[in-house]
PDB file of C-alpha atoms in Angstrom:
ATOM      1  CA  UNK A  21       2.180  39.146 -14.490  1.00  0.00           C
ATOM      2  CA  UNK A  22       2.027  42.750 -13.262  1.00  0.00           C
ATOM      3  CA  UNK A  23      -0.118  41.684 -10.314  1.00  0.00           C
ATOM      4  CA  UNK A  24       2.436  39.040  -9.385  1.00  0.00           C
ATOM      5  CA  UNK A  25       5.276  41.573  -9.471  1.00  0.00           C
ATOM      6  CA  UNK A  26       3.275  44.057  -7.380  1.00  0.00           C
ATOM      7  CA  UNK A  27       2.374  41.303  -4.933  1.00  0.00           C
ATOM      8  CA  UNK A  28       5.998  40.262  -4.571  1.00  0.00           C
ATOM      9  CA  UNK A  29       7.090  43.878  -4.085  1.00  0.00           C
ATOM     10  CA  UNK A  30       4.434  44.375  -1.438  1.00  0.00           C
ATOM     11  CA  UNK A  31       5.387  41.149   0.265  1.00  0.00           C
ATOM     12  CA  UNK A  32       9.019  42.179   0.424  1.00  0.00           C
ATOM     13  CA  UNK A  33       8.098  45.519   1.947  1.00  0.00           C
ATOM     14  CA  UNK A  34       6.039  43.730   4.610  1.00  0.00           C
ATOM     15  CA  UNK A  35       9.033  41.646   5.591  1.00  0.00           C
ATOM     16  CA  UNK A  36      10.910  44.699   6.766  1.00  0.00           C
ATOM     17  CA  UNK A  37       8.221  46.776   8.473  1.00  0.00           C
ATOM     18  CA  UNK A  38       4.576  47.352   9.097  1.00  0.00           C
ATOM     19  CA  UNK A  39       2.603  49.590   6.785  1.00  0.00           C
ATOM     20  CA  UNK A  40       3.008  53.232   7.715  1.00  0.00           C
ATOM     21  CA  UNK A  41      -0.289  54.747   6.580  1.00  0.00           C
ATOM     22  CA  UNK A  42       1.246  58.212   6.490  1.00  0.00           C
ATOM     23  CA  UNK A  43       4.018  57.312   4.035  1.00  0.00           C
ATOM     24  CA  UNK A  44       2.838  54.133   2.261  1.00  0.00           C
ATOM     25  CA  UNK A  45       2.733  54.094  -1.519  1.00  0.00           C
ATOM     26  CA  UNK A  46      -0.469  53.490  -3.420  1.00  0.00           C
ATOM     27  CA  UNK A  47       0.617  49.918  -4.154  1.00  0.00           C
ATOM     28  CA  UNK A  48       1.390  49.217  -0.498  1.00  0.00           C
ATOM     29  CA  UNK A  49      -2.003  50.569   0.524  1.00  0.00           C
ATOM     30  CA  UNK A  50      -3.666  48.389  -2.098  1.00  0.00           C
ATOM     31  CA  UNK A  51      -2.049  45.396  -0.407  1.00  0.00           C
ATOM     32  CA  UNK A  52      -4.466  45.831   2.490  1.00  0.00           C
ATOM     33  CA  UNK A  53      -7.542  43.654   2.169  1.00  0.00           C
ATOM     34  CA  UNK A  54     -10.501  45.810   1.162  1.00  0.00           C
ATOM     35  CA  UNK A  55      -8.375  48.702  -0.109  1.00  0.00           C
ATOM     36  CA  UNK A  56      -8.411  49.051  -3.863  1.00  0.00           C
ATOM     37  CA  UNK A  57      -7.150  51.772  -6.122  1.00  0.00           C
ATOM     38  CA  UNK A  58      -9.841  54.325  -5.232  1.00  0.00           C
ATOM     39  CA  UNK A  59      -9.560  53.846  -1.477  1.00  0.00           C
ATOM     40  CA  UNK A  60      -5.768  54.061  -1.696  1.00  0.00           C
ATOM     41  CA  UNK A  61      -6.161  57.355  -3.561  1.00  0.00           C
ATOM     42  CA  UNK A  62      -8.581  58.565  -0.868  1.00  0.00           C
ATOM     43  CA  UNK A  63      -6.002  57.796   1.826  1.00  0.00           C
ATOM     44  CA  UNK A  64      -3.279  59.624  -0.094  1.00  0.00           C
ATOM     45  CA  UNK A  65      -5.560  62.634  -0.602  1.00  0.00           C
ATOM     46  CA  UNK A  66      -6.509  62.640   3.102  1.00  0.00           C
ATOM     47  CA  UNK A  67      -2.827  62.562   4.072  1.00  0.00           C
ATOM     48  CA  UNK A  68      -2.198  65.828   2.241  1.00  0.00           C
ATOM     49  CA  UNK A  69      -4.173  67.780   4.846  1.00  0.00           C
ATOM     50  CA  UNK A  70      -4.239  65.398   7.816  1.00  0.00           C
ATOM     51  CA  UNK A  71      -1.864  63.179   9.745  1.00  0.00           C
ATOM     52  CA  UNK A  72      -2.651  59.489  10.062  1.00  0.00           C
ATOM     53  CA  UNK A  73      -1.224  58.262  13.349  1.00  0.00           C
ATOM     54  CA  UNK A  74      -3.315  55.136  13.835  1.00  0.00           C
ATOM     55  CA  UNK A  75      -5.560  52.981  11.652  1.00  0.00           C
ATOM     56  CA  UNK A  76      -8.510  54.448  13.560  1.00  0.00           C
ATOM     57  CA  UNK A  77      -7.829  57.778  11.820  1.00  0.00           C
ATOM     58  CA  UNK A  78      -9.015  56.191   8.578  1.00  0.00           C
ATOM     59  CA  UNK A  79     -12.577  56.328   9.914  1.00  0.00           C
ATOM     60  CA  UNK A  80     -12.473  60.070   9.214  1.00  0.00           C
ATOM     61  CA  UNK A  81     -12.437  59.286   5.484  1.00  0.00           C
ATOM     62  CA  UNK A  82     -15.830  58.753   3.858  1.00  0.00           C
ATOM     63  CA  UNK A  83     -16.398  55.063   3.118  1.00  0.00           C
ATOM     64  CA  UNK A  84     -13.911  53.762   5.692  1.00  0.00           C
ATOM     65  CA  UNK A  85     -15.276  51.824   8.623  1.00  0.00           C
ATOM     66  CA  UNK A  86     -14.433  49.209  11.200  1.00  0.00           C
ATOM     67  CA  UNK A  87     -13.766  46.473   8.629  1.00  0.00           C
ATOM     68  CA  UNK A  88     -11.040  48.444   6.836  1.00  0.00           C
ATOM     69  CA  UNK A  89      -9.457  49.407  10.165  1.00  0.00           C
ATOM     70  CA  UNK A  90      -9.532  45.753  11.228  1.00  0.00           C
ATOM     71  CA  UNK A  91      -7.893  44.748   7.934  1.00  0.00           C
ATOM     72  CA  UNK A  92      -5.131  47.321   8.469  1.00  0.00           C
ATOM     73  CA  UNK A  93      -4.530  46.017  11.977  1.00  0.00           C
ATOM     74  CA  UNK A  94      -4.519  42.453  10.674  1.00  0.00           C
ATOM     75  CA  UNK A  95      -2.066  43.343   7.900  1.00  0.00           C
ATOM     76  CA  UNK A  96       0.238  45.077  10.360  1.00  0.00           C
ATOM     77  CA  UNK A  97       0.092  42.057  12.656  1.00  0.00           C
ATOM     78  CA  UNK A  98       1.388  39.618  10.046  1.00  0.00           C
ATOM     79  CA  UNK A  99       4.624  38.006  11.122  1.00  0.00           C
ATOM     80  CA  UNK A 100       7.531  37.438   8.784  1.00  0.00           C
ATOM     81  CA  UNK A 101       6.994  33.672   8.912  1.00  0.00           C
ATOM     82  CA  UNK A 102       3.309  33.872   8.028  1.00  0.00           C
ATOM     83  CA  UNK A 103       3.997  36.320   5.242  1.00  0.00           C
ATOM     84  CA  UNK A 104       6.748  34.139   3.817  1.00  0.00           C
ATOM     85  CA  UNK A 105       4.358  31.188   3.783  1.00  0.00           C
ATOM     86  CA  UNK A 106       1.705  33.261   2.010  1.00  0.00           C
ATOM     87  CA  UNK A 107       4.207  34.479  -0.567  1.00  0.00           C
ATOM     88  CA  UNK A 108       5.374  30.926  -1.248  1.00  0.00           C
ATOM     89  CA  UNK A 109       1.793  29.733  -1.580  1.00  0.00           C
ATOM     90  CA  UNK A 110       0.982  32.475  -4.072  1.00  0.00           C
ATOM     91  CA  UNK A 111       4.156  31.745  -6.016  1.00  0.00           C
ATOM     92  CA  UNK A 112       3.275  28.059  -6.237  1.00  0.00           C
ATOM     93  CA  UNK A 113      -0.286  28.828  -7.348  1.00  0.00           C
ATOM     94  CA  UNK A 114       0.971  31.183 -10.065  1.00  0.00           C
ATOM     95  CA  UNK A 115       3.494  28.581 -11.239  1.00  0.00           C
ATOM     96  CA  UNK A 116       0.749  25.954 -11.481  1.00  0.00           C
ATOM     97  CA  UNK A 117      -1.513  28.336 -13.405  1.00  0.00           C
ATOM     98  CA  UNK A 118       1.300  29.202 -15.805  1.00  0.00           C
ATOM     99  CA  UNK A 119       2.263  25.560 -16.306  1.00  0.00           C
ATOM    100  CA  UNK A 120      -1.356  24.571 -16.956  1.00  0.00           C
ATOM    101  CA  UNK A 121      -1.704  27.400 -19.447  1.00  0.00           C
ATOM    102  CA  UNK A 122       1.469  26.371 -21.260  1.00  0.00           C
ATOM    103  CA  UNK A 123       0.421  22.708 -21.267  1.00  0.00           C
ATOM    104  CA  UNK A 124      -2.935  23.622 -22.829  1.00  0.00           C
ATOM    105  CA  UNK A 125      -1.251  25.717 -25.529  1.00  0.00           C
ATOM    106  CA  UNK A 126       1.213  22.932 -26.324  1.00  0.00           C
ATOM    107  CA  UNK A 127      -1.594  20.407 -26.417  1.00  0.00           C
ATOM    108  CA  UNK A 128      -3.598  22.654 -28.727  1.00  0.00           C
ATOM    109  CA  UNK A 129      -0.748  23.222 -31.163  1.00  0.00           C
ATOM    110  CA  UNK A 130       0.457  19.614 -31.229  1.00  0.00           C
ATOM    111  CA  UNK A 131      -2.915  17.925 -31.533  1.00  0.00           C
ATOM    112  CA  UNK A 132      -2.829  15.857 -34.671  1.00  0.00           C
ATOM    113  CA  UNK A 133       0.914  16.316 -35.157  1.00  0.00           C
ATOM    114  CA  UNK A 134       2.125  13.833 -32.599  1.00  0.00           C
ATOM    115  CA  UNK A 135       0.544  10.392 -32.413  1.00  0.00           C
ATOM    116  CA  UNK A 136      -0.817   9.459 -28.993  1.00  0.00           C
ATOM    117  CA  UNK A 137       0.988   6.604 -27.288  1.00  0.00           C
TER     118      UNK A 137
END
């Protein structure tokens, strides 16, 4: 559930602007493909002593290469329409997972109680 909330928060922030690597929160940075908690922390630590003007500046951080820079560029190139579609898709998938989980629990608890028709 927490991941869904974080995803929705990140998605909403993308609707209004591109990711500013110099001011982005840890959660926003983690929204970039290939950037997890540790890499987000590395970016934040790097920002304390350096200015990040372009995604290319990330290459100065150990462990960051062309693929991460490409992912940042790709993330910043997402249009509002595409992002909205992705958010809706994720929402639908989460709803289906939740419904399936609930159905299985109901089925488990009612087995033997309700005769099958």
